[in-house]
Amino acid sequence: MTAAVVRQRAQARLSRLVLQAPSLIVVRRGRKTAAWGGQSLTTGAGQAVLLAEGCFDITNHPDADGLYEAFWLSWAPDVLAPLRVAAPAAPAVTLPVAPAFADALEAAFRAVGDPGLPDAVAAHRMSEIVHWLRPLGAVLPRAAEPDIAQRARRCLSDDPARKWRLQTLAACLKMSAASLRRALSRHGGGFSDLLIDVRMSAALNLLQCTDLPVDRIALDVGYDSASRFAVRFRERFGFAPSALRGHRR
């Protein structure tokens, strides 16, 4: 259960962004485009987009005044089980945000971000949003059994700052290092690339969800050098870590 604000003054494209849990993004200013598998969907101000787990190219477009602003809510995958359908379903859907729904969204967002509220209250507000989604036509694809790359990503994501080695990850997955190397190669990558991507994704989340300074985030995702972390982040996303900040619990 997570919530965050994203504000940008320049267009930003987040390529190959892997979502490990469904997310609902409510666009306040500007537009958001989600692209996957040769398809794309654009959500404008005053609308919301529900994204399933998966890999997307995300572009945030500022409005005429030069500002993009949105907030997002994210649930554990099993919480949205009522929205899963057996029939083929797109991994992204745009939803209208009528005033009553907007009030419920804002209440959930504030609850998740309020450290003075018990977690149970925040969870209740978030569960209310699930009850809003189905009548609005929101459905999600049935969750597939995770492949080896997804399982590896989850292991790494549990502790991105750990001094990971291929052998350590293989032990986590209860397989040999050679088998893991071959499996990751079949999925189009290797251990080092996957580790960097997981760490950069974790950093992106911390930049959006916390007020931690960049040097602390660098440490939290496994980099002793803030400058080296910043270089990696810019290589991965195309902009500096300081360009994208939000805050919520």
CSV table of C-alpha atoms in Angstrom, one decimal:
chain,number,residue,atom,x,y,z
A,1,MET,CA,0.0,0.0,0.0
A,2,THR,CA,1.7,3.1,-1.3
A,3,ALA,CA,0.9,6.6,-2.4
A,4,ALA,CA,3.0,9.3,-3.9
A,5,VAL,CA,2.9,12.7,-5.7
A,6,VAL,CA,4.8,13.3,-8.9
A,7,ARG,CA,5.5,16.8,-10.1
A,8,GLN,CA,7.6,17.6,-13.2
A,9,ARG,CA,8.4,20.8,-15.1
A,10,ALA,CA,9.9,19.0,-18.1
A,11,GLN,CA,8.6,16.1,-20.1
A,12,ALA,CA,10.1,12.8,-18.9
A,13,ARG,CA,10.0,9.4,-20.4
A,14,LEU,CA,10.5,6.3,-18.2
A,15,SER,CA,11.4,3.5,-20.5
A,16,ARG,CA,10.9,-0.2,-19.6
A,17,LEU,CA,9.4,0.7,-16.2
A,18,VAL,CA,8.4,-2.6,-14.5
A,19,LEU,CA,5.4,-2.5,-12.2
A,20,GLN,CA,5.4,-5.3,-9.7
A,21,ALA,CA,2.0,-4.3,-8.3
A,22,PRO,CA,-1.1,-2.7,-9.8
A,23,SER,CA,-1.2,1.1,-9.6
A,24,LEU,CA,-3.9,3.8,-10.1
A,25,ILE,CA,-2.5,7.2,-11.3
A,26,VAL,CA,-4.8,10.2,-11.0
A,27,VAL,CA,-3.6,13.0,-13.3
A,28,ARG,CA,-4.1,16.5,-11.9
A,29,ARG,CA,-2.1,18.5,-14.5
A,30,GLY,CA,-0.8,17.6,-17.9
A,31,ARG,CA,-1.0,14.1,-19.5
A,32,LYS,CA,0.4,10.7,-19.0
A,33,THR,CA,1.0,8.2,-21.8
A,34,ALA,CA,1.5,4.5,-21.1
A,35,ALA,CA,2.8,2.3,-23.9
A,36,TRP,CA,3.2,-1.5,-24.1
A,37,GLY,CA,3.5,-4.1,-26.8
A,38,GLY,CA,2.9,-1.6,-29.7
A,39,GLN,CA,-0.1,-0.1,-28.0
A,40,SER,CA,-0.5,3.1,-26.0
A,41,LEU,CA,-3.0,5.0,-23.9
A,42,THR,CA,-3.0,8.6,-22.9
A,43,THR,CA,-4.7,9.9,-19.8
A,44,GLY,CA,-5.5,13.6,-19.4
A,45,ALA,CA,-6.0,15.9,-16.4
A,46,GLY,CA,-9.1,15.0,-14.4
A,47,GLN,CA,-8.8,11.3,-15.4
A,48,ALA,CA,-7.2,8.3,-13.8
A,49,VAL,CA,-5.4,5.3,-15.4
A,50,LEU,CA,-5.2,1.8,-13.8
A,51,LEU,CA,-2.0,-0.1,-14.7
A,52,ALA,CA,-1.6,-3.8,-14.1
A,53,GLU,CA,1.7,-5.5,-13.3
A,54,GLY,CA,4.0,-5.5,-16.2
A,55,CYS,CA,6.5,-3.4,-18.3
A,56,PHE,CA,5.5,0.0,-19.7
A,57,ASP,CA,7.1,3.0,-21.3
A,58,ILE,CA,5.7,5.9,-19.4
A,59,THR,CA,5.8,9.5,-20.6
A,60,ASN,CA,4.6,12.5,-18.4
A,61,HIS,CA,3.7,15.6,-20.4
A,62,PRO,CA,3.5,19.0,-18.7
A,63,ASP,CA,0.5,21.2,-19.4
A,64,ALA,CA,0.6,24.6,-21.2
A,65,ASP,CA,1.9,26.2,-18.0
A,66,GLY,CA,4.8,23.8,-17.9
A,67,LEU,CA,3.7,21.5,-15.0
A,68,TYR,CA,2.8,17.8,-14.8
A,69,GLU,CA,1.2,16.7,-11.6
A,70,ALA,CA,-0.3,13.4,-10.5
A,71,PHE,CA,-0.7,11.2,-7.5
A,72,TRP,CA,-0.7,7.4,-7.5
A,73,LEU,CA,-2.0,4.6,-5.3
A,74,SER,CA,-0.6,1.1,-5.3
A,75,TRP,CA,-1.9,-2.1,-3.8
A,76,ALA,CA,-0.5,-5.6,-3.2
A,77,PRO,CA,-1.6,-7.7,-6.2
A,78,ASP,CA,-4.0,-9.9,-4.3
A,79,VAL,CA,-6.0,-6.9,-3.0
A,80,LEU,CA,-7.3,-6.3,-6.5
A,81,ALA,CA,-8.4,-9.9,-7.0
A,82,PRO,CA,-12.0,-8.8,-7.6
A,83,LEU,CA,-10.9,-7.0,-10.7
A,84,ARG,CA,-9.2,-10.0,-12.3
A,85,VAL,CA,-10.9,-11.5,-15.3
A,86,ALA,CA,-10.2,-14.7,-17.2
A,87,ALA,CA,-10.8,-13.2,-20.6
A,88,PRO,CA,-8.1,-11.1,-22.3
A,89,ALA,CA,-7.9,-7.7,-20.8
A,90,ALA,CA,-5.7,-4.7,-21.6
A,91,PRO,CA,-3.0,-4.0,-18.9
A,92,ALA,CA,-4.1,-0.3,-18.8
A,93,VAL,CA,-7.4,1.4,-18.7
A,94,THR,CA,-8.4,5.1,-18.4
A,95,LEU,CA,-11.2,5.9,-16.0
A,96,PRO,CA,-13.4,9.0,-15.5
A,97,VAL,CA,-13.1,10.8,-12.2
A,98,ALA,CA,-16.5,12.1,-11.1
A,99,PRO,CA,-16.6,14.3,-8.0
A,100,ALA,CA,-17.6,11.6,-5.6
A,101,PHE,CA,-14.9,9.3,-6.9
A,102,ALA,CA,-12.4,12.2,-6.7
A,103,ASP,CA,-13.3,12.7,-3.0
A,104,ALA,CA,-12.7,9.0,-2.3
A,105,LEU,CA,-9.4,9.1,-4.1
A,106,GLU,CA,-8.2,12.1,-2.2
A,107,ALA,CA,-9.3,10.6,1.1
A,108,ALA,CA,-7.3,7.4,0.4
A,109,PHE,CA,-4.3,9.4,-0.7
A,110,ARG,CA,-4.3,11.5,2.4
A,111,ALA,CA,-4.9,8.5,4.7
A,112,VAL,CA,-1.9,6.6,3.3
A,113,GLY,CA,0.2,9.7,3.7
A,114,ASP,CA,-0.8,10.5,7.3
A,115,PRO,CA,1.5,9.0,9.9
A,116,GLY,CA,-1.0,9.9,12.5
A,117,LEU,CA,-3.7,7.5,11.2
A,118,PRO,CA,-3.6,3.8,12.0
A,119,ASP,CA,-2.6,1.5,9.1
A,120,ALA,CA,-6.0,-0.2,9.4
A,121,VAL,CA,-7.7,3.1,8.6
A,122,ALA,CA,-5.5,3.7,5.6
A,123,ALA,CA,-6.1,0.2,4.4
A,124,HIS,CA,-9.9,0.7,4.7
A,125,ARG,CA,-9.8,3.8,2.6
A,126,MET,CA,-7.7,2.0,0.0
A,127,SER,CA,-10.1,-0.9,-0.1
A,128,GLU,CA,-13.0,1.5,-0.7
A,129,ILE,CA,-11.3,2.5,-4.0
A,130,VAL,CA,-11.4,-1.1,-5.1
A,131,HIS,CA,-15.2,-1.1,-4.7
A,132,TRP,CA,-15.3,2.0,-6.9
A,133,LEU,CA,-13.3,0.5,-9.8
A,134,ARG,CA,-15.4,-2.4,-11.0
A,135,PRO,CA,-18.6,-0.3,-11.6
A,136,LEU,CA,-16.4,2.1,-13.6
A,137,GLY,CA,-15.4,-0.8,-15.9
A,138,ALA,CA,-11.9,-1.4,-14.5
A,139,VAL,CA,-10.6,-4.9,-15.0
A,140,LEU,CA,-7.2,-6.4,-14.8
A,141,PRO,CA,-5.7,-9.4,-16.6
A,142,ARG,CA,-5.4,-12.6,-14.5
A,143,ALA,CA,-2.1,-12.6,-12.8
A,144,ALA,CA,0.3,-15.0,-14.5
A,145,GLU,CA,2.7,-17.4,-12.7
A,146,PRO,CA,5.9,-15.4,-12.3
A,147,ASP,CA,8.8,-16.5,-14.6
A,148,ILE,CA,12.4,-16.8,-13.4
A,149,ALA,CA,13.2,-13.2,-14.3
A,150,GLN,CA,10.2,-11.9,-12.3
A,151,ARG,CA,11.1,-14.2,-9.3
A,152,ALA,CA,14.7,-12.9,-9.5
A,153,ARG,CA,13.5,-9.3,-9.6
A,154,ARG,CA,11.4,-9.9,-6.5
A,155,CYS,CA,14.3,-11.4,-4.6
A,156,LEU,CA,16.5,-8.4,-5.5
A,157,SER,CA,13.8,-5.9,-4.7
A,158,ASP,CA,13.4,-7.2,-1.2
A,159,ASP,CA,16.9,-5.9,-0.3
A,160,PRO,CA,18.4,-3.8,-3.2
A,161,ALA,CA,21.3,-2.5,-1.0
A,162,ARG,CA,22.6,-6.1,-0.3
A,163,LYS,CA,26.0,-7.0,-1.8
A,164,TRP,CA,24.3,-9.3,-4.4
A,165,ARG,CA,26.3,-11.8,-6.4
A,166,LEU,CA,24.9,-14.2,-9.0
A,167,GLN,CA,25.6,-17.1,-6.6
A,168,THR,CA,23.7,-15.3,-3.8
A,169,LEU,CA,20.6,-14.7,-6.0
A,170,ALA,CA,20.7,-18.3,-7.2
A,171,ALA,CA,20.7,-19.5,-3.6
A,172,CYS,CA,17.7,-17.3,-2.9
A,173,LEU,CA,15.9,-18.9,-5.9
A,174,LYS,CA,17.1,-22.4,-4.9
A,175,MET,CA,18.9,-23.1,-8.1
A,176,SER,CA,22.4,-23.3,-9.4
A,177,ALA,CA,24.3,-20.2,-10.6
A,178,ALA,CA,24.8,-21.7,-14.0
A,179,SER,CA,21.1,-22.5,-14.4
A,180,LEU,CA,20.2,-19.0,-13.3
A,181,ARG,CA,22.7,-17.4,-15.8
A,182,ARG,CA,21.1,-19.4,-18.6
A,183,ALA,CA,17.6,-18.6,-17.6
A,184,LEU,CA,18.2,-14.9,-17.4
A,185,SER,CA,20.0,-15.0,-20.8
A,186,ARG,CA,16.9,-16.6,-22.3
A,187,HIS,CA,14.9,-13.6,-21.0
A,188,GLY,CA,17.2,-11.2,-22.8
A,189,GLY,CA,19.4,-10.0,-20.0
A,190,GLY,CA,22.0,-10.9,-17.4
A,191,PHE,CA,22.5,-10.6,-13.6
A,192,SER,CA,24.3,-7.2,-13.6
A,193,ASP,CA,21.7,-5.5,-15.9
A,194,LEU,CA,18.9,-6.9,-13.8
A,195,LEU,CA,20.5,-5.7,-10.5
A,196,ILE,CA,21.0,-2.2,-11.9
A,197,ASP,CA,17.5,-2.0,-13.1
A,198,VAL,CA,16.0,-3.2,-9.8
A,199,ARG,CA,18.2,-0.7,-7.9
A,200,MET,CA,17.2,2.2,-10.2
A,201,SER,CA,13.5,1.3,-9.9
A,202,ALA,CA,13.8,1.2,-6.1
A,203,ALA,CA,15.5,4.6,-6.2
A,204,LEU,CA,12.7,6.0,-8.4
A,205,ASN,CA,10.2,4.8,-5.9
A,206,LEU,CA,12.1,6.4,-3.0
A,207,LEU,CA,12.4,9.7,-4.8
A,208,GLN,CA,8.7,9.8,-5.4
A,209,CYS,CA,7.5,8.4,-2.0
A,210,THR,CA,9.9,10.0,0.5
A,211,ASP,CA,11.8,13.2,1.3
A,212,LEU,CA,15.1,11.3,1.8
A,213,PRO,CA,18.1,13.1,0.4
A,214,VAL,CA,19.6,11.7,-2.8
A,215,ASP,CA,22.8,10.5,-1.0
A,216,ARG,CA,20.8,8.5,1.5
A,217,ILE,CA,18.7,7.0,-1.3
A,218,ALA,CA,21.9,6.1,-3.1
A,219,LEU,CA,23.0,4.1,0.1
A,220,ASP,CA,19.6,2.5,0.4
A,221,VAL,CA,19.8,1.0,-3.1
A,222,GLY,CA,23.4,-0.2,-2.8
A,223,TYR,CA,25.6,2.7,-3.9
A,224,ASP,CA,28.3,4.1,-1.6
A,225,SER,CA,29.0,7.0,-4.0
A,226,ALA,CA,26.1,9.4,-4.6
A,227,SER,CA,27.8,10.6,-7.8
A,228,ARG,CA,28.1,7.1,-9.2
A,229,PHE,CA,24.4,6.5,-8.3
A,230,ALA,CA,23.4,9.8,-10.1
A,231,VAL,CA,25.3,8.7,-13.2
A,232,ARG,CA,23.6,5.3,-13.2
A,233,PHE,CA,20.2,6.9,-12.6
A,234,ARG,CA,20.6,9.3,-15.5
A,235,GLU,CA,21.8,6.5,-17.8
A,236,ARG,CA,18.7,4.5,-16.9
A,237,PHE,CA,16.0,7.2,-17.0
A,238,GLY,CA,17.5,10.1,-18.9
A,239,PHE,CA,17.3,12.7,-16.1
A,240,ALA,CA,18.9,13.5,-12.8
A,241,PRO,CA,17.5,12.0,-9.5
A,242,SER,CA,16.6,15.5,-8.3
A,243,ALA,CA,14.3,16.1,-11.3
A,244,LEU,CA,11.5,13.9,-9.9
A,245,ARG,CA,10.4,14.2,-6.3
A,246,GLY,CA,7.3,13.4,-4.3
A,247,HIS,CA,6.4,12.4,-0.7
A,248,ARG,CA,4.0,10.1,0.9
A,249,ARG,CA,4.4,7.1,3.2
